[in-house]
PDB file of N, CA and C in Angstrom:
ATOM      1  N   MET A 418       6.594 -28.087  -8.425  1.00 62.00           N
ATOM      2  CA  MET A 418       6.079 -26.747  -8.660  1.00 62.00           C
ATOM      3  C   MET A 418       4.674 -26.862  -9.219  1.00 62.00           C
ATOM      4  N   SER A 419       3.799 -26.080  -8.681  1.00 76.00           N
ATOM      5  CA  SER A 419       2.404 -26.057  -9.110  1.00 76.00           C
ATOM      6  C   SER A 419       2.289 -25.456 -10.510  1.00 76.00           C
ATOM      7  N   ALA A 420       1.599 -26.173 -11.373  1.00 87.00           N
ATOM      8  CA  ALA A 420       1.370 -25.669 -12.733  1.00 87.00           C
ATOM      9  C   ALA A 420       0.539 -24.391 -12.690  1.00 87.00           C
ATOM     10  N   ASP A 421      -0.326 -24.267 -11.672  1.00 95.00           N
ATOM     11  CA  ASP A 421      -1.156 -23.057 -11.552  1.00 95.00           C
ATOM     12  C   ASP A 421      -0.305 -21.804 -11.383  1.00 95.00           C
ATOM     13  N   LYS A 422       0.741 -21.901 -10.574  1.00 96.00           N
ATOM     14  CA  LYS A 422       1.593 -20.738 -10.335  1.00 96.00           C
ATOM     15  C   LYS A 422       2.379 -20.371 -11.600  1.00 96.00           C
ATOM     16  N   LEU A 423       2.795 -21.378 -12.347  1.00 96.00           N
ATOM     17  CA  LEU A 423       3.499 -21.109 -13.597  1.00 96.00           C
ATOM     18  C   LEU A 423       2.549 -20.522 -14.633  1.00 96.00           C
ATOM     19  N   THR A 424       1.315 -21.012 -14.654  1.00 96.00           N
ATOM     20  CA  THR A 424       0.305 -20.462 -15.564  1.00 96.00           C
ATOM     21  C   THR A 424       0.019 -19.008 -15.211  1.00 96.00           C
ATOM     22  N   GLU A 425      -0.102 -18.725 -13.925  1.00 97.00           N
ATOM     23  CA  GLU A 425      -0.321 -17.347 -13.477  1.00 97.00           C
ATOM     24  C   GLU A 425       0.851 -16.448 -13.879  1.00 97.00           C
ATOM     25  N   ALA A 426       2.068 -16.971 -13.770  1.00 97.00           N
ATOM     26  CA  ALA A 426       3.250 -16.195 -14.146  1.00 97.00           C
ATOM     27  C   ALA A 426       3.223 -15.892 -15.642  1.00 97.00           C
ATOM     28  N   ARG A 427       2.857 -16.884 -16.446  1.00 97.00           N
ATOM     29  CA  ARG A 427       2.775 -16.668 -17.897  1.00 97.00           C
ATOM     30  C   ARG A 427       1.686 -15.648 -18.222  1.00 97.00           C
ATOM     31  N   GLU A 428       0.540 -15.781 -17.582  1.00 97.00           N
ATOM     32  CA  GLU A 428      -0.556 -14.845 -17.822  1.00 97.00           C
ATOM     33  C   GLU A 428      -0.179 -13.422 -17.411  1.00 97.00           C
ATOM     34  N   ALA A 429       0.575 -13.288 -16.333  1.00 97.00           N
ATOM     35  CA  ALA A 429       1.022 -11.963 -15.894  1.00 97.00           C
ATOM     36  C   ALA A 429       1.981 -11.359 -16.925  1.00 97.00           C
ATOM     37  N   ALA A 430       2.862 -12.185 -17.462  1.00 97.00           N
ATOM     38  CA  ALA A 430       3.788 -11.702 -18.494  1.00 97.00           C
ATOM     39  C   ALA A 430       3.015 -11.306 -19.749  1.00 97.00           C
ATOM     40  N   GLU A 431       2.035 -12.111 -20.137  1.00 97.00           N
ATOM     41  CA  GLU A 431       1.217 -11.801 -21.309  1.00 97.00           C
ATOM     42  C   GLU A 431       0.450 -10.497 -21.106  1.00 97.00           C
ATOM     43  N   SER A 432      -0.055 -10.290 -19.907  1.00 97.00           N
ATOM     44  CA  SER A 432      -0.774  -9.060 -19.595  1.00 97.00           C
ATOM     45  C   SER A 432       0.164  -7.849 -19.686  1.00 97.00           C
ATOM     46  N   SER A 433       1.347  -8.007 -19.167  1.00 96.00           N
ATOM     47  CA  SER A 433       2.342  -6.935 -19.205  1.00 96.00           C
ATOM     48  C   SER A 433       2.776  -6.615 -20.634  1.00 96.00           C
ATOM     49  N   LEU A 434       2.937  -7.658 -21.440  1.00 95.00           N
ATOM     50  CA  LEU A 434       3.379  -7.479 -22.827  1.00 95.00           C
ATOM     51  C   LEU A 434       2.251  -7.030 -23.749  1.00 95.00           C
ATOM     52  N   GLY A 435       1.030  -7.442 -23.424  1.00 96.00           N
ATOM     53  CA  GLY A 435      -0.121  -7.069 -24.239  1.00 96.00           C
ATOM     54  C   GLY A 435      -0.436  -8.041 -25.359  1.00 96.00           C
ATOM     55  N   PHE A 436       0.116  -9.242 -25.301  1.00 96.00           N
ATOM     56  CA  PHE A 436      -0.186 -10.261 -26.306  1.00 96.00           C
ATOM     57  C   PHE A 436       0.058 -11.659 -25.731  1.00 96.00           C
ATOM     58  N   LYS A 437      -0.481 -12.663 -26.409  1.00 97.00           N
ATOM     59  CA  LYS A 437      -0.304 -14.062 -26.000  1.00 97.00           C
ATOM     60  C   LYS A 437       1.078 -14.540 -26.427  1.00 97.00           C
ATOM     61  N   ILE A 438       1.710 -15.276 -25.565  1.00 97.00           N
ATOM     62  CA  ILE A 438       3.030 -15.830 -25.845  1.00 97.00           C
ATOM     63  C   ILE A 438       2.840 -17.211 -26.461  1.00 97.00           C
ATOM     64  N   PRO A 439       3.461 -17.478 -27.607  1.00 97.00           N
ATOM     65  CA  PRO A 439       3.336 -18.803 -28.221  1.00 97.00           C
ATOM     66  C   PRO A 439       3.857 -19.905 -27.291  1.00 97.00           C
ATOM     67  N   ASP A 440       3.216 -21.063 -27.352  1.00 97.00           N
ATOM     68  CA  ASP A 440       3.601 -22.183 -26.492  1.00 97.00           C
ATOM     69  C   ASP A 440       5.071 -22.557 -26.656  1.00 97.00           C
ATOM     70  N   VAL A 441       5.560 -22.527 -27.883  1.00 98.00           N
ATOM     71  CA  VAL A 441       6.953 -22.923 -28.117  1.00 98.00           C
ATOM     72  C   VAL A 441       7.918 -21.975 -27.404  1.00 98.00           C
ATOM     73  N   VAL A 442       7.610 -20.696 -27.382  1.00 97.00           N
ATOM     74  CA  VAL A 442       8.451 -19.714 -26.680  1.00 97.00           C
ATOM     75  C   VAL A 442       8.320 -19.919 -25.173  1.00 97.00           C
ATOM     76  N   ALA A 443       7.094 -20.072 -24.698  1.00 97.00           N
ATOM     77  CA  ALA A 443       6.866 -20.255 -23.259  1.00 97.00           C
ATOM     78  C   ALA A 443       7.580 -21.501 -22.748  1.00 97.00           C
ATOM     79  N   THR A 444       7.549 -22.568 -23.509  1.00 97.00           N
ATOM     80  CA  THR A 444       8.200 -23.813 -23.107  1.00 97.00           C
ATOM     81  C   THR A 444       9.715 -23.642 -23.064  1.00 97.00           C
ATOM     82  N   SER A 445      10.256 -23.004 -24.073  1.00 97.00           N
ATOM     83  CA  SER A 445      11.701 -22.774 -24.130  1.00 97.00           C
ATOM     84  C   SER A 445      12.165 -21.889 -22.975  1.00 97.00           C
ATOM     85  N   VAL A 446      11.420 -20.833 -22.709  1.00 98.00           N
ATOM     86  CA  VAL A 446      11.782 -19.919 -21.619  1.00 98.00           C
ATOM     87  C   VAL A 446      11.617 -20.604 -20.269  1.00 98.00           C
ATOM     88  N   LEU A 447      10.619 -21.460 -20.131  1.00 97.00           N
ATOM     89  CA  LEU A 447      10.448 -22.201 -18.878  1.00 97.00           C
ATOM     90  C   LEU A 447      11.645 -23.111 -18.634  1.00 97.00           C
ATOM     91  N   TRP A 448      12.095 -23.800 -19.684  1.00 97.00           N
ATOM     92  CA  TRP A 448      13.272 -24.664 -19.542  1.00 97.00           C
ATOM     93  C   TRP A 448      14.467 -23.831 -19.089  1.00 97.00           C
ATOM     94  N   TYR A 449      14.659 -22.673 -19.732  1.00 97.00           N
ATOM     95  CA  TYR A 449      15.766 -21.784 -19.394  1.00 97.00           C
ATOM     96  C   TYR A 449      15.657 -21.305 -17.936  1.00 97.00           C
ATOM     97  N   ALA A 450      14.456 -20.920 -17.529  1.00 97.00           N
ATOM     98  CA  ALA A 450      14.258 -20.427 -16.156  1.00 97.00           C
ATOM     99  C   ALA A 450      14.516 -21.537 -15.135  1.00 97.00           C
ATOM    100  N   ARG A 451      14.066 -22.754 -15.441  1.00 96.00           N
ATOM    101  CA  ARG A 451      14.334 -23.885 -14.527  1.00 96.00           C
ATOM    102  C   ARG A 451      15.837 -24.096 -14.379  1.00 96.00           C
ATOM    103  N   ARG A 452      16.538 -24.075 -15.481  1.00 97.00           N
ATOM    104  CA  ARG A 452      17.985 -24.295 -15.452  1.00 97.00           C
ATOM    105  C   ARG A 452      18.684 -23.164 -14.700  1.00 97.00           C
ATOM    106  N   LYS A 453      18.276 -21.946 -14.941  1.00 96.00           N
ATOM    107  CA  LYS A 453      18.864 -20.796 -14.262  1.00 96.00           C
ATOM    108  C   LYS A 453      18.626 -20.881 -12.755  1.00 96.00           C
ATOM    109  N   CYS A 454      17.431 -21.277 -12.386  1.00 95.00           N
ATOM    110  CA  CYS A 454      17.068 -21.436 -10.973  1.00 95.00           C
ATOM    111  C   CYS A 454      17.942 -22.516 -10.322  1.00 95.00           C
ATOM    112  N   GLU A 455      18.125 -23.587 -11.053  1.00 95.00           N
ATOM    113  CA  GLU A 455      18.942 -24.704 -10.558  1.00 95.00           C
ATOM    114  C   GLU A 455      20.396 -24.275 -10.370  1.00 95.00           C
ATOM    115  N   LEU A 456      20.954 -23.599 -11.354  1.00 96.00           N
ATOM    116  CA  LEU A 456      22.350 -23.167 -11.275  1.00 96.00           C
ATOM    117  C   LEU A 456      22.579 -22.135 -10.179  1.00 96.00           C
ATOM    118  N   ALA A 457      21.585 -21.304  -9.936  1.00 95.00           N
ATOM    119  CA  ALA A 457      21.691 -20.282  -8.887  1.00 95.00           C
ATOM    120  C   ALA A 457      21.339 -20.844  -7.512  1.00 95.00           C
ATOM    121  N   GLU A 458      20.984 -22.124  -7.505  1.00 95.00           N
ATOM    122  CA  GLU A 458      20.612 -22.817  -6.264  1.00 95.00           C
ATOM    123  C   GLU A 458      19.490 -22.095  -5.523  1.00 95.00           C
ATOM    124  N   GLN A 459      18.500 -21.672  -6.300  1.00 95.00           N
ATOM    125  CA  GLN A 459      17.322 -21.016  -5.737  1.00 95.00           C
ATOM    126  C   GLN A 459      16.244 -22.063  -5.450  1.00 95.00           C
ATOM    127  N   PRO A 460      15.397 -21.824  -4.459  1.00 94.00           N
ATOM    128  CA  PRO A 460      14.319 -22.765  -4.178  1.00 94.00           C
ATOM    129  C   PRO A 460      13.301 -22.783  -5.318  1.00 94.00           C
ATOM    130  N   GLU A 461      12.584 -23.862  -5.434  1.00 92.00           N
ATOM    131  CA  GLU A 461      11.594 -24.006  -6.500  1.00 92.00           C
ATOM    132  C   GLU A 461      10.507 -22.942  -6.412  1.00 92.00           C
ATOM    133  N   SER A 462      10.271 -22.416  -5.228  1.00 94.00           N
ATOM    134  CA  SER A 462       9.261 -21.376  -5.055  1.00 94.00           C
ATOM    135  C   SER A 462       9.628 -20.091  -5.798  1.00 94.00           C
ATOM    136  N   TYR A 463      10.896 -19.939  -6.160  1.00 95.00           N
ATOM    137  CA  TYR A 463      11.371 -18.758  -6.894  1.00 95.00           C
ATOM    138  C   TYR A 463      11.053 -18.856  -8.384  1.00 95.00           C
ATOM    139  N   LEU A 464      10.797 -20.067  -8.882  1.00 96.00           N
ATOM    140  CA  LEU A 464      10.614 -20.291 -10.310  1.00 96.00           C
ATOM    141  C   LEU A 464       9.512 -19.440 -10.947  1.00 96.00           C
ATOM    142  N   PRO A 465       8.305 -19.323 -10.380  1.00 96.00           N
ATOM    143  CA  PRO A 465       7.273 -18.513 -11.045  1.00 96.00           C
ATOM    144  C   PRO A 465       7.691 -17.055 -11.269  1.00 96.00           C
ATOM    145  N   LEU A 466       8.333 -16.464 -10.289  1.00 96.00           N
ATOM    146  CA  LEU A 466       8.794 -15.078 -10.417  1.00 96.00           C
ATOM    147  C   LEU A 466       9.867 -14.976 -11.502  1.00 96.00           C
ATOM    148  N   LEU A 467      10.801 -15.893 -11.485  1.00 97.00           N
ATOM    149  CA  LEU A 467      11.866 -15.900 -12.489  1.00 97.00           C
ATOM    150  C   LEU A 467      11.292 -16.138 -13.883  1.00 97.00           C
ATOM    151  N   TYR A 468      10.343 -17.055 -13.985  1.00 97.00           N
ATOM    152  CA  TYR A 468       9.710 -17.380 -15.271  1.00 97.00           C
ATOM    153  C   TYR A 468       9.024 -16.154 -15.864  1.00 97.00           C
ATOM    154  N   GLU A 469       8.244 -15.461 -15.057  1.00 97.00           N
ATOM    155  CA  GLU A 469       7.559 -14.250 -15.536  1.00 97.00           C
ATOM    156  C   GLU A 469       8.565 -13.220 -16.026  1.00 97.00           C
ATOM    157  N   THR A 470       9.608 -13.017 -15.262  1.00 97.00           N
ATOM    158  CA  THR A 470      10.639 -12.048 -15.627  1.00 97.00           C
ATOM    159  C   THR A 470      11.353 -12.451 -16.910  1.00 97.00           C
ATOM    160  N   GLU A 471      11.687 -13.728 -17.026  1.00 97.00           N
ATOM    161  CA  GLU A 471      12.404 -14.196 -18.213  1.00 97.00           C
ATOM    162  C   GLU A 471      11.524 -14.113 -19.466  1.00 97.00           C
ATOM    163  N   LEU A 472      10.233 -14.319 -19.314  1.00 97.00           N
ATOM    164  CA  LEU A 472       9.335 -14.181 -20.470  1.00 97.00           C
ATOM    165  C   LEU A 472       9.341 -12.749 -20.995  1.00 97.00           C
ATOM    166  N   THR A 473       9.200 -11.783 -20.105  1.00 97.00           N
ATOM    167  CA  THR A 473       9.199 -10.386 -20.558  1.00 97.00           C
ATOM    168  C   THR A 473      10.583  -9.978 -21.061  1.00 97.00           C
ATOM    169  N   ASP A 474      11.632 -10.462 -20.406  1.00 97.00           N
ATOM    170  CA  ASP A 474      12.993 -10.146 -20.847  1.00 97.00           C
ATOM    171  C   ASP A 474      13.280 -10.723 -22.226  1.00 97.00           C
ATOM    172  N   TYR A 475      12.736 -11.883 -22.534  1.00 97.00           N
ATOM    173  CA  TYR A 475      12.924 -12.514 -23.844  1.00 97.00           C
ATOM    174  C   TYR A 475      12.466 -11.557 -24.954  1.00 97.00           C
ATOM    175  N   TYR A 476      11.286 -10.997 -24.775  1.00 96.00           N
ATOM    176  CA  TYR A 476      10.760 -10.091 -25.801  1.00 96.00           C
ATOM    177  C   TYR A 476      11.471  -8.747 -25.801  1.00 96.00           C
ATOM    178  N   MET A 477      11.938  -8.320 -24.646  1.00 95.00           N
ATOM    179  CA  MET A 477      12.708  -7.088 -24.576  1.00 95.00           C
ATOM    180  C   MET A 477      14.018  -7.256 -25.359  1.00 95.00           C
ATOM    181  N   ARG A 478      14.676  -8.408 -25.193  1.00 95.00           N
ATOM    182  CA  ARG A 478      15.914  -8.665 -25.935  1.00 95.00           C
ATOM    183  C   ARG A 478      15.653  -8.731 -27.435  1.00 95.00           C
ATOM    184  N   LEU A 479      14.534  -9.332 -27.830  1.00 94.00           N
ATOM    185  CA  LEU A 479      14.194  -9.377 -29.253  1.00 94.00           C
ATOM    186  C   LEU A 479      14.073  -7.965 -29.830  1.00 94.00           C
ATOM    187  N   GLU A 480      13.402  -7.094 -29.104  1.00 93.00           N
ATOM    188  CA  GLU A 480      13.216  -5.725 -29.570  1.00 93.00           C
ATOM    189  C   GLU A 480      14.549  -4.978 -29.650  1.00 93.00           C
ATOM    190  N   ILE A 481      15.378  -5.145 -28.648  1.00 96.00           N
ATOM    191  CA  ILE A 481      16.694  -4.490 -28.643  1.00 96.00           C
ATOM    192  C   ILE A 481      17.529  -4.979 -29.821  1.00 96.00           C
ATOM    193  N   ASN A 482      17.523  -6.286 -30.045  1.00 94.00           N
ATOM    194  CA  ASN A 482      18.293  -6.842 -31.160  1.00 94.00           C
ATOM    195  C   ASN A 482      17.762  -6.358 -32.504  1.00 94.00           C
ATOM    196  N   GLN A 483      16.450  -6.250 -32.618  1.00 95.00           N
ATOM    197  CA  GLN A 483      15.850  -5.768 -33.864  1.00 95.00           C
ATOM    198  C   GLN A 483      16.265  -4.318 -34.136  1.00 95.00           C
ATOM    199  N   LYS A 484      16.237  -3.485 -33.112  1.00 94.00           N
ATOM    200  CA  LYS A 484      16.659  -2.088 -33.278  1.00 94.00           C
ATOM    201  C   LYS A 484      18.132  -2.009 -33.677  1.00 94.00           C
ATOM    202  N   GLY A 485      18.966  -2.826 -33.055  1.00 93.00           N
ATOM    203  CA  GLY A 485      20.385  -2.853 -33.392  1.00 93.00           C
ATOM    204  C   GLY A 485      20.612  -3.284 -34.827  1.00 93.00           C
ATOM    205  N   GLU A 486      19.859  -4.271 -35.282  1.00 93.00           N
ATOM    206  CA  GLU A 486      19.982  -4.743 -36.658  1.00 93.00           C
ATOM    207  C   GLU A 486      19.560  -3.655 -37.650  1.00 93.00           C
ATOM    208  N   LYS A 487      18.492  -2.931 -37.340  1.00 92.00           N
ATOM    209  CA  LYS A 487      18.062  -1.837 -38.217  1.00 92.00           C
ATOM    210  C   LYS A 487      19.130  -0.752 -38.296  1.00 92.00           C
ATOM    211  N   GLN A 488      19.766  -0.438 -37.175  1.00 93.00           N
ATOM    212  CA  GLN A 488      20.829   0.568 -37.174  1.00 93.00           C
ATOM    213  C   GLN A 488      22.028   0.084 -37.994  1.00 93.00           C
ATOM    214  N   ARG A 489      22.369  -1.191 -37.876  1.00 92.00           N
ATOM    215  CA  ARG A 489      23.475  -1.751 -38.637  1.00 92.00           C
ATOM    216  C   ARG A 489      23.183  -1.660 -40.134  1.00 92.00           C
ATOM    217  N   GLU A 490      21.956  -2.014 -40.523  1.00 92.00           N
ATOM    218  CA  GLU A 490      21.571  -1.945 -41.927  1.00 92.00           C
ATOM    219  C   GLU A 490      21.635  -0.499 -42.438  1.00 92.00           C
ATOM    220  N   GLN A 491      21.219   0.445 -41.616  1.00 91.00           N
ATOM    221  CA  GLN A 491      21.270   1.856 -41.998  1.00 91.00           C
ATOM    222  C   GLN A 491      22.706   2.306 -42.213  1.00 91.00           C
ATOM    223  N   ARG A 492      23.614   1.899 -41.324  1.00 90.00           N
ATOM    224  CA  ARG A 492      25.027   2.267 -41.478  1.00 90.00           C
ATOM    225  C   ARG A 492      25.611   1.673 -42.757  1.00 90.00           C
ATOM    226  N   ILE A 493      25.219   0.465 -43.093  1.00 88.00           N
ATOM    227  CA  ILE A 493      25.701  -0.159 -44.329  1.00 88.00           C
ATOM    228  C   ILE A 493      25.192   0.615 -45.542  1.00 88.00           C
ATOM    229  N   ARG A 494      23.902   0.984 -45.532  1.00 87.00           N
ATOM    230  CA  ARG A 494      23.345   1.774 -46.638  1.00 87.00           C
ATOM    231  C   ARG A 494      24.084   3.102 -46.789  1.00 87.00           C
ATOM    232  N   GLU A 495      24.330   3.759 -45.658  1.00 87.00           N
ATOM    233  CA  GLU A 495      25.028   5.041 -45.692  1.00 87.00           C
ATOM    234  C   GLU A 495      26.448   4.873 -46.221  1.00 87.00           C
ATOM    235  N   ALA A 496      27.118   3.805 -45.823  1.00 86.00           N
ATOM    236  CA  ALA A 496      28.479   3.557 -46.297  1.00 86.00           C
ATOM    237  C   ALA A 496      28.477   3.297 -47.796  1.00 86.00           C
ATOM    238  N   ARG A 497      27.512   2.552 -48.277  1.00 84.00           N
ATOM    239  CA  ARG A 497      27.424   2.275 -49.718  1.00 84.00           C
ATOM    240  C   ARG A 497      27.139   3.554 -50.500  1.00 84.00           C
ATOM    241  N   ASN A 498      26.288   4.398 -49.956  1.00 83.00           N
ATOM    242  CA  ASN A 498      25.941   5.650 -50.644  1.00 83.00           C
ATOM    243  C   ASN A 498      27.086   6.650 -50.655  1.00 83.00           C
ATOM    244  N   SER A 499      27.968   6.579 -49.692  1.00 82.00           N
ATOM    245  CA  SER A 499      29.068   7.526 -49.618  1.00 82.00           C
ATOM    246  C   SER A 499      30.372   6.941 -50.154  1.00 82.00           C
ATOM    247  N   ALA A 500      30.327   5.725 -50.667  1.00 69.00           N
ATOM    248  CA  ALA A 500      31.547   5.066 -51.140  1.00 69.00           C
ATOM    249  C   ALA A 500      32.095   5.769 -52.376  1.00 69.00           C
ATOM    250  N   VAL A 501      33.372   5.678 -52.527  1.00 66.00           N
ATOM    251  CA  VAL A 501      34.051   6.220 -53.711  1.00 66.00           C
ATOM    252  C   VAL A 501      33.670   5.355 -54.905  1.00 66.00           C
ATOM    253  N   PRO A 502      33.263   5.968 -55.996  1.00 68.00           N
ATOM    254  CA  PRO A 502      32.882   5.171 -57.173  1.00 68.00           C
ATOM    255  C   PRO A 502      34.026   4.224 -57.580  1.00 68.00           C
ATOM    256  N   GLY A 503      33.644   3.021 -57.941  1.00 67.00           N
ATOM    257  CA  GLY A 503      34.615   2.024 -58.359  1.00 67.00           C
ATOM    258  C   GLY A 503      35.116   1.166 -57.223  1.00 67.00           C
ATOM    259  N   THR A 504      34.693   1.470 -55.979  1.00 63.00           N
ATOM    260  CA  THR A 504      35.082   0.616 -54.848  1.00 63.00           C
ATOM    261  C   THR A 504      33.912  -0.264 -54.482  1.00 63.00           C
ATOM    262  N   ASP A 505      34.202  -1.344 -53.828  1.00 63.00           N
ATOM    263  CA  ASP A 505      33.160  -2.299 -53.468  1.00 63.00           C
ATOM    264  C   ASP A 505      33.033  -2.382 -51.950  1.00 63.00           C
ATOM    265  N   ILE A 506      31.891  -2.001 -51.435  1.00 59.00           N
ATOM    266  CA  ILE A 506      31.632  -2.096 -49.984  1.00 59.00           C
ATOM    267  C   ILE A 506      30.548  -3.106 -49.768  1.00 59.00           C
TER     268      ILE A 506
END
């Protein structure tokens, strides 16, 4: 696989996201995309497209998880505030 095509895929993801992706994240996601491509028995030519998609999906999942965690924390605060005095939540 041409490094140029993978670089272009990363740059496209960065452009879509609006920020630079750290090398450690890009490397980890590339490994994941290679493995996914291999398991799905896709040709190597599919890797740049998959890599770009997985990079943007990585950050989308982070945002979704962060929102879920904030909601969980809010529910805990609400439960503590509405608890019967003398009980431990």
